[in-house]
PDB file of C-alpha atoms and ligand atoms in Angstrom:
ATOM      1  CA  UNK A 808       4.380  10.900  -1.995  1.00 82.00           C
ATOM      2  CA  UNK A 809       7.606   9.441  -1.428  1.00 88.00           C
ATOM      3  CA  UNK A 810       7.110   5.858  -0.107  1.00 96.00           C
ATOM      4  CA  UNK A 811      10.250   4.307   2.457  1.00 97.00           C
ATOM      5  CA  UNK A 812      10.286   0.792   3.611  1.00 98.00           C
ATOM      6  CA  UNK A 813      13.721   1.220   5.113  1.00 98.00           C
ATOM      7  CA  UNK A 814      14.794  -0.371   8.006  1.00 98.00           C
ATOM      8  CA  UNK A 815      11.514  -2.879   7.204  1.00 98.00           C
ATOM      9  CA  UNK A 816      11.519  -6.534   6.993  1.00 98.00           C
ATOM     10  CA  UNK A 817       9.263  -8.433   4.242  1.00 99.00           C
ATOM     11  CA  UNK A 818       8.400 -11.884   3.597  1.00 99.00           C
ATOM     12  CA  UNK A 819       6.524 -12.616   0.497  1.00 99.00           C
ATOM     13  CA  UNK A 820       5.429 -16.459   0.036  1.00 98.00           C
ATOM     14  CA  UNK A 821       5.423 -17.689  -3.482  1.00 98.00           C
ATOM     15  CA  UNK A 822       8.156 -15.146  -4.721  1.00 98.00           C
ATOM     16  CA  UNK A 823      10.225 -17.240  -7.054  1.00 97.00           C
ATOM     17  CA  UNK A 824       7.572 -16.106  -9.797  1.00 97.00           C
ATOM     18  CA  UNK A 825       4.709 -13.730 -10.771  1.00 97.00           C
ATOM     19  CA  UNK A 826       3.177 -11.408  -8.656  1.00 98.00           C
ATOM     20  CA  UNK A 827       4.880 -12.404  -5.775  1.00 98.00           C
ATOM     21  CA  UNK A 828       8.566 -12.217  -7.478  1.00 98.00           C
ATOM     22  CA  UNK A 829       6.973  -8.480  -8.784  1.00 98.00           C
ATOM     23  CA  UNK A 830       6.343  -7.708  -5.259  1.00 98.00           C
ATOM     24  CA  UNK A 831       9.182  -9.071  -3.808  1.00 98.00           C
ATOM     25  CA  UNK A 832      11.027  -6.638  -6.490  1.00 98.00           C
ATOM     26  CA  UNK A 833       8.989  -3.586  -5.420  1.00 98.00           C
ATOM     27  CA  UNK A 834       9.534  -3.721  -1.605  1.00 98.00           C
ATOM     28  CA  UNK A 835      13.067  -4.192  -2.587  1.00 98.00           C
ATOM     29  CA  UNK A 836      13.186  -1.048  -4.247  1.00 98.00           C
ATOM     30  CA  UNK A 837      11.545   0.814  -1.700  1.00 98.00           C
ATOM     31  CA  UNK A 838      14.036  -0.202   0.949  1.00 98.00           C
ATOM     32  CA  UNK A 839      12.451  -3.344   2.753  1.00 98.00           C
ATOM     33  CA  UNK A 840      14.651  -6.442   3.488  1.00 99.00           C
ATOM     34  CA  UNK A 841      13.223  -9.212   1.444  1.00 99.00           C
ATOM     35  CA  UNK A 842      12.450 -13.042   2.222  1.00 99.00           C
ATOM     36  CA  UNK A 843      11.827 -14.673  -0.910  1.00 98.00           C
ATOM     37  CA  UNK A 844       9.836 -17.957  -0.413  1.00 98.00           C
ATOM     38  CA  UNK A 845       9.659 -20.737  -2.689  1.00 98.00           C
ATOM     39  CA  UNK A 846       8.348 -23.922  -3.183  1.00 98.00           C
ATOM     40  CA  UNK A 847       9.919 -26.287  -5.659  1.00 94.00           C
ATOM     41  CA  UNK A 848      12.087 -24.201  -7.637  1.00 90.00           C
ATOM     42  CA  UNK A 849      15.280 -22.442  -5.932  1.00 98.00           C
ATOM     43  CA  UNK A 850      17.165 -21.146  -9.020  1.00 98.00           C
ATOM     44  CA  UNK A 851      14.336 -18.581  -9.622  1.00 98.00           C
ATOM     45  CA  UNK A 852      14.385 -17.416  -6.067  1.00 98.00           C
ATOM     46  CA  UNK A 853      18.334 -17.507  -5.579  1.00 98.00           C
ATOM     47  CA  UNK A 854      18.466 -15.116  -8.882  1.00 98.00           C
ATOM     48  CA  UNK A 855      16.048 -12.694  -7.988  1.00 98.00           C
ATOM     49  CA  UNK A 856      17.707 -12.521  -4.341  1.00 98.00           C
ATOM     50  CA  UNK A 857      21.009 -11.859  -6.176  1.00 98.00           C
ATOM     51  CA  UNK A 858      19.258  -9.553  -8.655  1.00 98.00           C
ATOM     52  CA  UNK A 859      18.104  -7.383  -5.574  1.00 98.00           C
ATOM     53  CA  UNK A 860      21.733  -7.665  -3.626  1.00 98.00           C
ATOM     54  CA  UNK A 861      23.579  -6.356  -6.614  1.00 98.00           C
ATOM     55  CA  UNK A 862      20.581  -3.423  -7.061  1.00 98.00           C
ATOM     56  CA  UNK A 863      21.981  -2.704  -3.086  1.00 98.00           C
ATOM     57  CA  UNK A 864      19.277  -4.509  -1.658  1.00 98.00           C
ATOM     58  CA  UNK A 865      19.003  -7.275   1.222  1.00 98.00           C
ATOM     59  CA  UNK A 866      17.126 -10.720   0.140  1.00 98.00           C
ATOM     60  CA  UNK A 867      17.145 -14.578   1.156  1.00 98.00           C
ATOM     61  CA  UNK A 868      15.418 -17.089  -0.788  1.00 98.00           C
ATOM     62  CA  UNK A 869      14.035 -19.630   1.295  1.00 98.00           C
ATOM     63  CA  UNK A 870      11.986 -22.910   0.521  1.00 98.00           C
ATOM     64  CA  UNK A 871       8.850 -23.862   2.267  1.00 98.00           C
ATOM     65  CA  UNK A 872       5.364 -25.475   1.374  1.00 98.00           C
ATOM     66  CA  UNK A 873       2.907 -22.647   3.332  1.00 99.00           C
ATOM     67  CA  UNK A 874      -0.132 -25.458   3.244  1.00 98.00           C
ATOM     68  CA  UNK A 875       2.500 -27.420   5.932  1.00 98.00           C
ATOM     69  CA  UNK A 876       2.682 -26.372   9.255  1.00 98.00           C
ATOM     70  CA  UNK A 877       6.509 -26.910   9.805  1.00 98.00           C
ATOM     71  CA  UNK A 878       7.219 -25.654   7.053  1.00 98.00           C
ATOM     72  CA  UNK A 879       6.309 -22.142   7.619  1.00 99.00           C
ATOM     73  CA  UNK A 880       7.206 -22.347  10.892  1.00 98.00           C
ATOM     74  CA  UNK A 881      10.619 -22.644   9.640  1.00 98.00           C
ATOM     75  CA  UNK A 882      10.242 -19.638   7.124  1.00 98.00           C
ATOM     76  CA  UNK A 883       9.701 -17.802  10.166  1.00 98.00           C
ATOM     77  CA  UNK A 884      12.914 -18.934  11.838  1.00 98.00           C
ATOM     78  CA  UNK A 885      14.887 -18.267   8.984  1.00 98.00           C
ATOM     79  CA  UNK A 886      13.435 -14.787   8.335  1.00 98.00           C
ATOM     80  CA  UNK A 887      14.414 -13.707  11.750  1.00 98.00           C
ATOM     81  CA  UNK A 888      17.329 -15.426  12.095  1.00 98.00           C
ATOM     82  CA  UNK A 889      18.591 -13.458   8.852  1.00 98.00           C
ATOM     83  CA  UNK A 890      17.231 -10.092   9.480  1.00 98.00           C
ATOM     84  CA  UNK A 891      15.890 -10.124  13.140  1.00 98.00           C
ATOM     85  CA  UNK A 892      12.213  -9.055  13.009  1.00 98.00           C
ATOM     86  CA  UNK A 893       9.807  -8.838  10.922  1.00 98.00           C
ATOM     87  CA  UNK A 894       7.267  -5.920   9.179  1.00 98.00           C
ATOM     88  CA  UNK A 895       5.217  -6.800   6.343  1.00 99.00           C
ATOM     89  CA  UNK A 896       4.165 -10.405   5.291  1.00 99.00           C
ATOM     90  CA  UNK A 897       2.447 -10.863   1.649  1.00 99.00           C
ATOM     91  CA  UNK A 898       0.790 -14.206   1.534  1.00 99.00           C
ATOM     92  CA  UNK A 899       1.138 -14.904  -1.906  1.00 98.00           C
ATOM     93  CA  UNK A 900       1.320 -18.654  -3.124  1.00 98.00           C
ATOM     94  CA  UNK A 901      -1.615 -19.751  -4.698  1.00 98.00           C
ATOM     95  CA  UNK A 902      -2.108 -21.997  -7.494  1.00 98.00           C
ATOM     96  CA  UNK A 903      -5.224 -23.667  -9.316  1.00 97.00           C
ATOM     97  CA  UNK A 904      -6.691 -27.156 -10.425  1.00 98.00           C
ATOM     98  CA  UNK A 905      -9.523 -26.437 -12.815  1.00 98.00           C
ATOM     99  CA  UNK A 906     -12.250 -29.122 -13.258  1.00 98.00           C
ATOM    100  CA  UNK A 907     -16.014 -28.908 -13.972  1.00 98.00           C
ATOM    101  CA  UNK A 908     -17.695 -29.725 -10.339  1.00 98.00           C
ATOM    102  CA  UNK A 909     -18.960 -33.344 -11.164  1.00 98.00           C
ATOM    103  CA  UNK A 910     -15.462 -34.334 -12.489  1.00 98.00           C
ATOM    104  CA  UNK A 911     -13.231 -32.612  -9.704  1.00 98.00           C
ATOM    105  CA  UNK A 912     -11.370 -35.050  -7.609  1.00 98.00           C
ATOM    106  CA  UNK A 913     -11.231 -34.893  -3.971  1.00 98.00           C
ATOM    107  CA  UNK A 914      -7.444 -34.328  -4.103  1.00 98.00           C
ATOM    108  CA  UNK A 915      -7.870 -30.966  -6.517  1.00 98.00           C
ATOM    109  CA  UNK A 916     -10.359 -29.652  -4.142  1.00 98.00           C
ATOM    110  CA  UNK A 917      -8.018 -30.160  -1.135  1.00 98.00           C
ATOM    111  CA  UNK A 918      -4.775 -28.855  -3.146  1.00 98.00           C
ATOM    112  CA  UNK A 919      -6.171 -25.739  -3.510  1.00 99.00           C
ATOM    113  CA  UNK A 920      -7.397 -25.665  -0.466  1.00 99.00           C
ATOM    114  CA  UNK A 921      -4.659 -26.448   1.489  1.00 99.00           C
ATOM    115  CA  UNK A 922      -2.297 -23.934  -0.703  1.00 99.00           C
ATOM    116  CA  UNK A 923      -4.670 -20.857  -1.060  1.00 98.00           C
ATOM    117  CA  UNK A 924      -6.478 -20.708   2.063  1.00 99.00           C
ATOM    118  CA  UNK A 925      -4.806 -22.689   4.801  1.00 99.00           C
ATOM    119  CA  UNK A 926      -1.606 -21.630   3.324  1.00 99.00           C
ATOM    120  CA  UNK A 927      -2.674 -17.871   4.220  1.00 98.00           C
ATOM    121  CA  UNK A 928      -4.102 -18.896   7.678  1.00 99.00           C
ATOM    122  CA  UNK A 929      -0.501 -20.597   8.488  1.00 99.00           C
ATOM    123  CA  UNK A 930       1.512 -17.614   7.250  1.00 99.00           C
ATOM    124  CA  UNK A 931      -0.693 -15.052   8.841  1.00 99.00           C
ATOM    125  CA  UNK A 932      -0.804 -16.720  12.136  1.00 99.00           C
ATOM    126  CA  UNK A 933       3.154 -16.720  12.171  1.00 99.00           C
ATOM    127  CA  UNK A 934       3.033 -13.185  11.066  1.00 99.00           C
ATOM    128  CA  UNK A 935       0.820 -12.166  14.056  1.00 98.00           C
ATOM    129  CA  UNK A 936       2.506 -13.974  16.911  1.00 98.00           C
ATOM    130  CA  UNK A 937       6.156 -12.181  15.493  1.00 98.00           C
ATOM    131  CA  UNK A 938       4.409  -8.727  15.517  1.00 98.00           C
ATOM    132  CA  UNK A 939       2.852  -9.396  18.588  1.00 98.00           C
ATOM    133  CA  UNK A 940       6.268 -10.527  20.314  1.00 98.00           C
ATOM    134  CA  UNK A 941       7.840  -7.599  18.413  1.00 97.00           C
ATOM    135  CA  UNK A 942       5.479  -4.964  19.412  1.00 97.00           C
ATOM    136  CA  UNK A 943       5.318  -1.571  18.332  1.00 97.00           C
ATOM    137  CA  UNK A 944       8.238   0.353  16.673  1.00 96.00           C
ATOM    138  CA  UNK A 945       7.062   3.655  15.568  1.00 96.00           C
ATOM    139  CA  UNK A 946      10.715   4.745  14.350  1.00 96.00           C
ATOM    140  CA  UNK A 947       9.889   1.849  11.550  1.00 97.00           C
ATOM    141  CA  UNK A 948       6.099   2.276  10.779  1.00 98.00           C
ATOM    142  CA  UNK A 949       2.909   3.507  12.519  1.00 98.00           C
ATOM    143  CA  UNK A 950       1.642   0.129  12.014  1.00 98.00           C
ATOM    144  CA  UNK A 951       3.058  -2.825  14.644  1.00 98.00           C
ATOM    145  CA  UNK A 952       2.801  -4.792  11.065  1.00 98.00           C
ATOM    146  CA  UNK A 953       1.197  -4.961   8.049  1.00 99.00           C
ATOM    147  CA  UNK A 954      -0.335  -8.436   6.354  1.00 99.00           C
ATOM    148  CA  UNK A 955      -1.244  -8.281   3.037  1.00 99.00           C
ATOM    149  CA  UNK A 956      -3.216 -11.511   1.578  1.00 99.00           C
ATOM    150  CA  UNK A 957      -2.821 -12.317  -2.253  1.00 98.00           C
ATOM    151  CA  UNK A 958      -6.801 -12.523  -3.372  1.00 98.00           C
ATOM    152  CA  UNK A 959      -8.612 -12.663  -6.471  1.00 98.00           C
ATOM    153  CA  UNK A 960     -11.583 -10.936  -8.326  1.00 98.00           C
ATOM    154  CA  UNK A 961     -12.764 -14.606  -7.894  1.00 98.00           C
ATOM    155  CA  UNK A 962     -13.672 -13.555  -4.308  1.00 98.00           C
ATOM    156  CA  UNK A 963     -16.354 -11.743  -5.678  1.00 98.00           C
ATOM    157  CA  UNK A 964     -17.059 -13.096  -8.981  1.00 98.00           C
ATOM    158  CA  UNK A 965     -18.161 -16.782  -9.380  1.00 98.00           C
ATOM    159  CA  UNK A 966     -15.910 -19.028 -12.001  1.00 97.00           C
ATOM    160  CA  UNK A 967     -17.287 -22.018 -13.238  1.00 98.00           C
ATOM    161  CA  UNK A 968     -15.295 -24.888 -13.840  1.00 98.00           C
ATOM    162  CA  UNK A 969     -12.896 -23.249 -10.612  1.00 98.00           C
ATOM    163  CA  UNK A 970     -14.663 -23.847  -7.907  1.00 98.00           C
ATOM    164  CA  UNK A 971     -12.259 -25.089  -5.991  1.00 98.00           C
ATOM    165  CA  UNK A 972     -10.011 -22.121  -6.546  1.00 98.00           C
ATOM    166  CA  UNK A 973     -13.019 -19.019  -6.154  1.00 98.00           C
ATOM    167  CA  UNK A 974     -13.949 -20.971  -3.013  1.00 99.00           C
ATOM    168  CA  UNK A 975     -10.344 -20.405  -1.953  1.00 99.00           C
ATOM    169  CA  UNK A 976     -10.197 -16.962  -2.688  1.00 99.00           C
ATOM    170  CA  UNK A 977     -13.945 -16.462  -0.863  1.00 98.00           C
ATOM    171  CA  UNK A 978     -12.542 -17.999   1.962  1.00 99.00           C
ATOM    172  CA  UNK A 979      -9.512 -15.834   2.326  1.00 99.00           C
ATOM    173  CA  UNK A 980     -11.890 -12.311   2.632  1.00 98.00           C
ATOM    174  CA  UNK A 981     -13.301 -13.411   5.535  1.00 98.00           C
ATOM    175  CA  UNK A 982     -10.167 -15.100   6.661  1.00 99.00           C
ATOM    176  CA  UNK A 983      -8.495 -11.301   5.693  1.00 99.00           C
ATOM    177  CA  UNK A 984     -11.432  -9.216   7.272  1.00 98.00           C
ATOM    178  CA  UNK A 985     -11.646 -11.260  10.476  1.00 99.00           C
ATOM    179  CA  UNK A 986      -8.193 -11.209  10.870  1.00 99.00           C
ATOM    180  CA  UNK A 987      -8.406  -7.213  10.723  1.00 99.00           C
ATOM    181  CA  UNK A 988     -11.030  -6.978  12.847  1.00 98.00           C
ATOM    182  CA  UNK A 989      -9.266  -9.155  15.939  1.00 98.00           C
ATOM    183  CA  UNK A 990      -5.906  -7.464  15.461  1.00 98.00           C
ATOM    184  CA  UNK A 991      -6.737  -3.893  14.819  1.00 98.00           C
ATOM    185  CA  UNK A 992      -6.811  -2.636  18.131  1.00 98.00           C
ATOM    186  CA  UNK A 993      -3.190  -3.860  18.541  1.00 98.00           C
ATOM    187  CA  UNK A 994      -1.981  -1.492  15.513  1.00 98.00           C
ATOM    188  CA  UNK A 995      -1.706  -4.692  12.875  1.00 98.00           C
ATOM    189  CA  UNK A 996      -3.016  -3.502   9.331  1.00 98.00           C
ATOM    190  CA  UNK A 997      -4.232  -6.576   7.256  1.00 99.00           C
ATOM    191  CA  UNK A 998      -6.056  -6.206   3.724  1.00 99.00           C
ATOM    192  CA  UNK A 999      -6.309  -7.748   0.410  1.00 99.00           C
ATOM    193  CA  UNK A1000      -5.199  -7.507  -3.029  1.00 99.00           C
ATOM    194  CA  UNK A1001      -7.645  -8.367  -5.294  1.00 98.00           C
ATOM    195  CA  UNK A1002      -5.832  -8.913  -8.852  1.00 98.00           C
ATOM    196  CA  UNK A1003      -7.994  -9.244 -12.403  1.00 98.00           C
ATOM    197  CA  UNK A1004      -6.009 -10.748 -15.471  1.00 96.00           C
ATOM    198  CA  UNK A1005      -2.380 -10.353 -14.724  1.00 97.00           C
ATOM    199  CA  UNK A1006      -0.199 -11.904 -17.509  1.00 94.00           C
ATOM    200  CA  UNK A1007       1.812 -14.408 -15.207  1.00 91.00           C
ATOM    201  CA  UNK A1008       2.319 -18.550 -15.289  1.00 84.00           C
ATOM    202  CA  UNK A1009      -1.074 -19.220 -13.458  1.00 83.00           C
ATOM    203  CA  UNK A1010      -2.875 -17.885 -17.020  1.00 87.00           C
ATOM    204  CA  UNK A1011      -0.508 -17.874 -19.779  1.00 87.00           C
ATOM    205  CA  UNK A1012      -3.269 -19.776 -21.737  1.00 88.00           C
ATOM    206  CA  UNK A1013      -5.570 -16.931 -20.641  1.00 89.00           C
ATOM    207  CA  UNK A1014      -3.388 -13.881 -21.473  1.00 90.00           C
ATOM    208  CA  UNK A1015      -1.474 -14.817 -24.915  1.00 89.00           C
ATOM    209  CA  UNK A1016      -2.665 -15.051 -28.425  1.00 87.00           C
ATOM    210  CA  UNK A1017      -6.490 -15.227 -29.402  1.00 88.00           C
ATOM    211  CA  UNK A1018      -7.366 -15.896 -25.575  1.00 92.00           C
ATOM    212  CA  UNK A1019      -6.208 -12.446 -24.783  1.00 92.00           C
ATOM    213  CA  UNK A1020      -8.498 -10.622 -26.810  1.00 92.00           C
ATOM    214  CA  UNK A1021     -11.769 -12.454 -25.806  1.00 92.00           C
ATOM    215  CA  UNK A1022     -10.349 -11.675 -21.966  1.00 94.00           C
ATOM    216  CA  UNK A1023     -10.010  -7.918 -23.198  1.00 95.00           C
ATOM    217  CA  UNK A1024     -13.539  -7.814 -23.476  1.00 94.00           C
ATOM    218  CA  UNK A1025     -13.837  -8.646 -19.663  1.00 95.00           C
ATOM    219  CA  UNK A1026     -11.740  -5.555 -19.095  1.00 97.00           C
ATOM    220  CA  UNK A1027     -13.362  -2.092 -19.284  1.00 97.00           C
ATOM    221  CA  UNK A1028      -9.755  -0.730 -18.749  1.00 98.00           C
ATOM    222  CA  UNK A1029      -9.034  -2.916 -21.942  1.00 96.00           C
ATOM    223  CA  UNK A1030      -5.285  -4.316 -21.021  1.00 96.00           C
ATOM    224  CA  UNK A1031      -4.181  -7.058 -19.197  1.00 96.00           C
ATOM    225  CA  UNK A1032      -2.480  -6.271 -16.216  1.00 97.00           C
ATOM    226  CA  UNK A1033       1.281  -6.614 -15.243  1.00 96.00           C
ATOM    227  CA  UNK A1034       3.169  -7.358 -12.390  1.00 98.00           C
ATOM    228  CA  UNK A1035       4.130  -4.031 -11.352  1.00 98.00           C
ATOM    229  CA  UNK A1036       0.506  -3.195 -11.112  1.00 98.00           C
ATOM    230  CA  UNK A1037      -0.139  -5.337  -8.441  1.00 98.00           C
ATOM    231  CA  UNK A1038       3.525  -4.621  -6.904  1.00 98.00           C
ATOM    232  CA  UNK A1039       2.680  -0.839  -7.051  1.00 98.00           C
ATOM    233  CA  UNK A1040      -0.543  -1.825  -4.822  1.00 98.00           C
ATOM    234  CA  UNK A1041       1.282  -4.239  -2.257  1.00 99.00           C
ATOM    235  CA  UNK A1042       4.191  -1.240  -1.978  1.00 98.00           C
ATOM    236  CA  UNK A1043       1.418   1.098  -1.084  1.00 98.00           C
ATOM    237  CA  UNK A1044      -0.636  -1.206   1.088  1.00 98.00           C
ATOM    238  CA  UNK A1045       2.881  -2.133   3.295  1.00 98.00           C
ATOM    239  CA  UNK A1046       3.683   1.635   3.551  1.00 98.00           C
ATOM    240  CA  UNK A1047       2.671   4.256   6.322  1.00 98.00           C
ATOM    241  CA  UNK A1048       1.124   6.094   3.054  1.00 98.00           C
ATOM    242  CA  UNK A1049      -2.139   3.672   3.697  1.00 98.00           C
ATOM    243  CA  UNK A1050      -1.679   3.767   7.236  1.00 98.00           C
ATOM    244  CA  UNK A1051      -5.275   4.404   7.981  1.00 98.00           C
ATOM    245  CA  UNK A1052      -6.604   1.447   5.616  1.00 98.00           C
ATOM    246  CA  UNK A1053      -7.265  -1.430   7.405  1.00 98.00           C
ATOM    247  CA  UNK A1054      -9.814  -4.519   6.503  1.00 99.00           C
ATOM    248  CA  UNK A1055     -10.253  -3.950   3.063  1.00 98.00           C
ATOM    249  CA  UNK A1056      -9.342  -5.382  -0.556  1.00 99.00           C
ATOM    250  CA  UNK A1057      -8.252  -3.250  -2.829  1.00 99.00           C
ATOM    251  CA  UNK A1058      -9.682  -4.786  -6.326  1.00 98.00           C
ATOM    252  CA  UNK A1059      -6.448  -4.282  -8.909  1.00 98.00           C
ATOM    253  CA  UNK A1060      -8.496  -5.330 -11.678  1.00 98.00           C
ATOM    254  CA  UNK A1061      -8.879  -3.109 -14.751  1.00 98.00           C
ATOM    255  CA  UNK A1062     -12.205  -2.739 -13.632  1.00 98.00           C
ATOM    256  CA  UNK A1063     -13.230  -6.528 -14.567  1.00 98.00           C
ATOM    257  CA  UNK A1064     -15.140  -6.419 -11.006  1.00 98.00           C
ATOM    258  CA  UNK A1065     -17.572  -4.241 -12.971  1.00 97.00           C
ATOM    259  CA  UNK A1066     -19.448  -6.815 -14.470  1.00 94.00           C
ATOM    260  CA  UNK A1067     -19.029  -5.354 -17.916  1.00 94.00           C
ATOM    261  CA  UNK A1068     -20.953  -8.011 -19.379  1.00 90.00           C
ATOM    262  CA  UNK A1069     -23.885  -5.641 -17.968  1.00 89.00           C
ATOM    263  CA  UNK A1070     -22.580  -2.220 -19.694  1.00 89.00           C
ATOM    264  CA  UNK A1071     -24.867  -2.609 -23.199  1.00 87.00           C
ATOM    265  CA  UNK A1072     -28.111  -3.453 -20.792  1.00 77.00           C
ATOM    266  CA  UNK A1073     -27.193  -6.644 -19.951  1.00 70.00           C
TER     267      UNK A1073
HETATM  268  P1  NAD B1103       2.666 -17.810 -10.353  1.00 65.46           P
HETATM  269  O1  NAD B1103       2.198 -19.537 -10.511  1.00 65.46           O
HETATM  270  O2  NAD B1103       3.409 -17.390 -11.118  1.00 65.46           O
HETATM  271  O3  NAD B1103       2.566 -17.607  -8.460  1.00 65.46           O
HETATM  272  C1  NAD B1103       2.201 -18.698  -7.713  1.00 65.46           C
HETATM  273  C2  NAD B1103       3.438 -18.994  -6.962  1.00 65.46           C
HETATM  274  O4  NAD B1103       2.484 -19.617  -5.699  1.00 65.46           O
HETATM  275  C3  NAD B1103       4.307 -19.942  -7.404  1.00 65.46           C
HETATM  276  O5  NAD B1103       5.836 -18.811  -7.283  1.00 65.46           O
HETATM  277  C4  NAD B1103       4.433 -20.895  -6.610  1.00 65.46           C
HETATM  278  O6  NAD B1103       5.616 -21.217  -6.619  1.00 65.46           O
HETATM  279  C5  NAD B1103       3.925 -20.668  -5.444  1.00 65.46           C
HETATM  280  N1  NAD B1103       3.392 -21.340  -4.166  1.00 65.46           N
HETATM  281  C6  NAD B1103       2.581 -22.214  -5.255  1.00 65.46           C
HETATM  282  N2  NAD B1103       2.181 -23.661  -4.457  1.00 65.46           N
HETATM  283  C7  NAD B1103       2.899 -23.666  -3.294  1.00 65.46           C
HETATM  284  C8  NAD B1103       3.302 -23.901  -1.776  1.00 65.46           C
HETATM  285  N3  NAD B1103       2.394 -24.945  -1.592  1.00 65.46           N
HETATM  286  N4  NAD B1103       4.203 -23.055  -1.088  1.00 65.46           N
HETATM  287  C9  NAD B1103       4.860 -22.383  -1.454  1.00 65.46           C
HETATM  288  N5  NAD B1103       4.572 -21.584  -2.327  1.00 65.46           N
HETATM  289  C10 NAD B1103       3.340 -21.986  -3.410  1.00 65.46           C
HETATM  290  O7  NAD B1103       1.194 -17.041 -10.638  1.00 65.46           O
HETATM  291  P2  NAD B1103       0.474 -15.618  -9.762  1.00 65.46           P
HETATM  292  O8  NAD B1103      -0.368 -14.762 -10.889  1.00 65.46           O
HETATM  293  O9  NAD B1103       1.986 -14.767  -9.461  1.00 65.46           O
HETATM  294  O10 NAD B1103       0.004 -16.108  -8.567  1.00 65.46           O
HETATM  295  C11 NAD B1103       0.052 -15.578  -7.523  1.00 65.46           C
HETATM  296  C12 NAD B1103      -0.979 -15.229  -6.373  1.00 65.46           C
HETATM  297  O11 NAD B1103      -2.113 -14.135  -7.367  1.00 65.46           O
HETATM  298  C13 NAD B1103      -1.491 -16.336  -6.371  1.00 65.46           C
HETATM  299  O12 NAD B1103      -2.249 -16.507  -5.080  1.00 65.46           O
HETATM  300  C14 NAD B1103      -3.032 -16.090  -7.364  1.00 65.46           C
HETATM  301  O13 NAD B1103      -3.883 -16.962  -6.751  1.00 65.46           O
HETATM  302  C15 NAD B1103      -3.106 -14.605  -6.916  1.00 65.46           C
HETATM  303  N6  NAD B1103      -3.983 -14.266  -8.562  1.00 65.46           N
HETATM  304  C16 NAD B1103      -3.332 -13.954 -10.013  1.00 65.46           C
HETATM  305  C17 NAD B1103      -4.014 -13.560 -10.732  1.00 65.46           C
HETATM  306  C18 NAD B1103      -3.359 -13.375 -12.401  1.00 65.46           C
HETATM  307  O14 NAD B1103      -3.923 -13.094 -13.098  1.00 65.46           O
HETATM  308  N7  NAD B1103      -1.943 -13.625 -12.131  1.00 65.46           N
HETATM  309  C19 NAD B1103      -4.945 -13.121 -10.937  1.00 65.46           C
HETATM  310  C20 NAD B1103      -5.998 -13.249  -9.206  1.00 65.46           C
HETATM  311  C21 NAD B1103      -5.286 -13.704  -8.249  1.00 65.46           C
END
């Protein structure tokens, strides 16, 4: 199976690090022009854009806080100015502000919901408007547009000490499926990826040293994930190879969502 995203334009939020950066690289390698959104760190985003261009691809870095409506509108405007269209949105930005619920501040609750859920809504809404304005373009892709939400195994698995994060990802699941139900007839495909434990900045403490050994007990496939594991799933979901996949969550988790604690009779 050969995947080409030639002539397609992809916007990846939170792409200055981790899974977003890996997804941007993967999409560029498949031929897409890539908009690398960053919130506060221009240097790695600009460096990634330069790397993609040095390898013969097209990329720009654009600042935007995905939880702010005005920023998101400007991000999409910058995308159109640079590349003239949009085919793929990877709504990837996310963060954690962990605390036991009894100690959780309203500020930390709101911050996580604002970025992880409202940010995904704002970006999806702008993408849907752009896809509708463009209409179908079968020479470029069978779908009029593709949205990939970055969720988490914690849309399914409860997570003590992280209620804000788990609630935000549970929200992403129903946001994604509701949008998918709404726009399927327009040939806009909407799906989520639910990573398990992938070694990035968001979970460095849990994926290194002794903590990594404990983490491996939760992963039947017995390895911690790498950015490229998720990037490969992003590229496939963005391509016509997955054209009949709509409204679903692809778990990229080495089996973490199989409840491995029940393996030996619970
Ligand atoms: P990361 O911390 O490297 O990446 C998160 C990105 O989001 C960063 O680039 C950050 O700048 C960006 N961001 C944060 N607030 C933002 C805002 N207001 N506006 C725009 N961008 C903002 O961590 P990651 O692991 O690459 O996480 C990426 C996504 O994957 C997140 O949604 C996360 O919840 C999800 N995820 C990660 C894992 C994992 O194991 N790494 C597992 C499940 C889900």
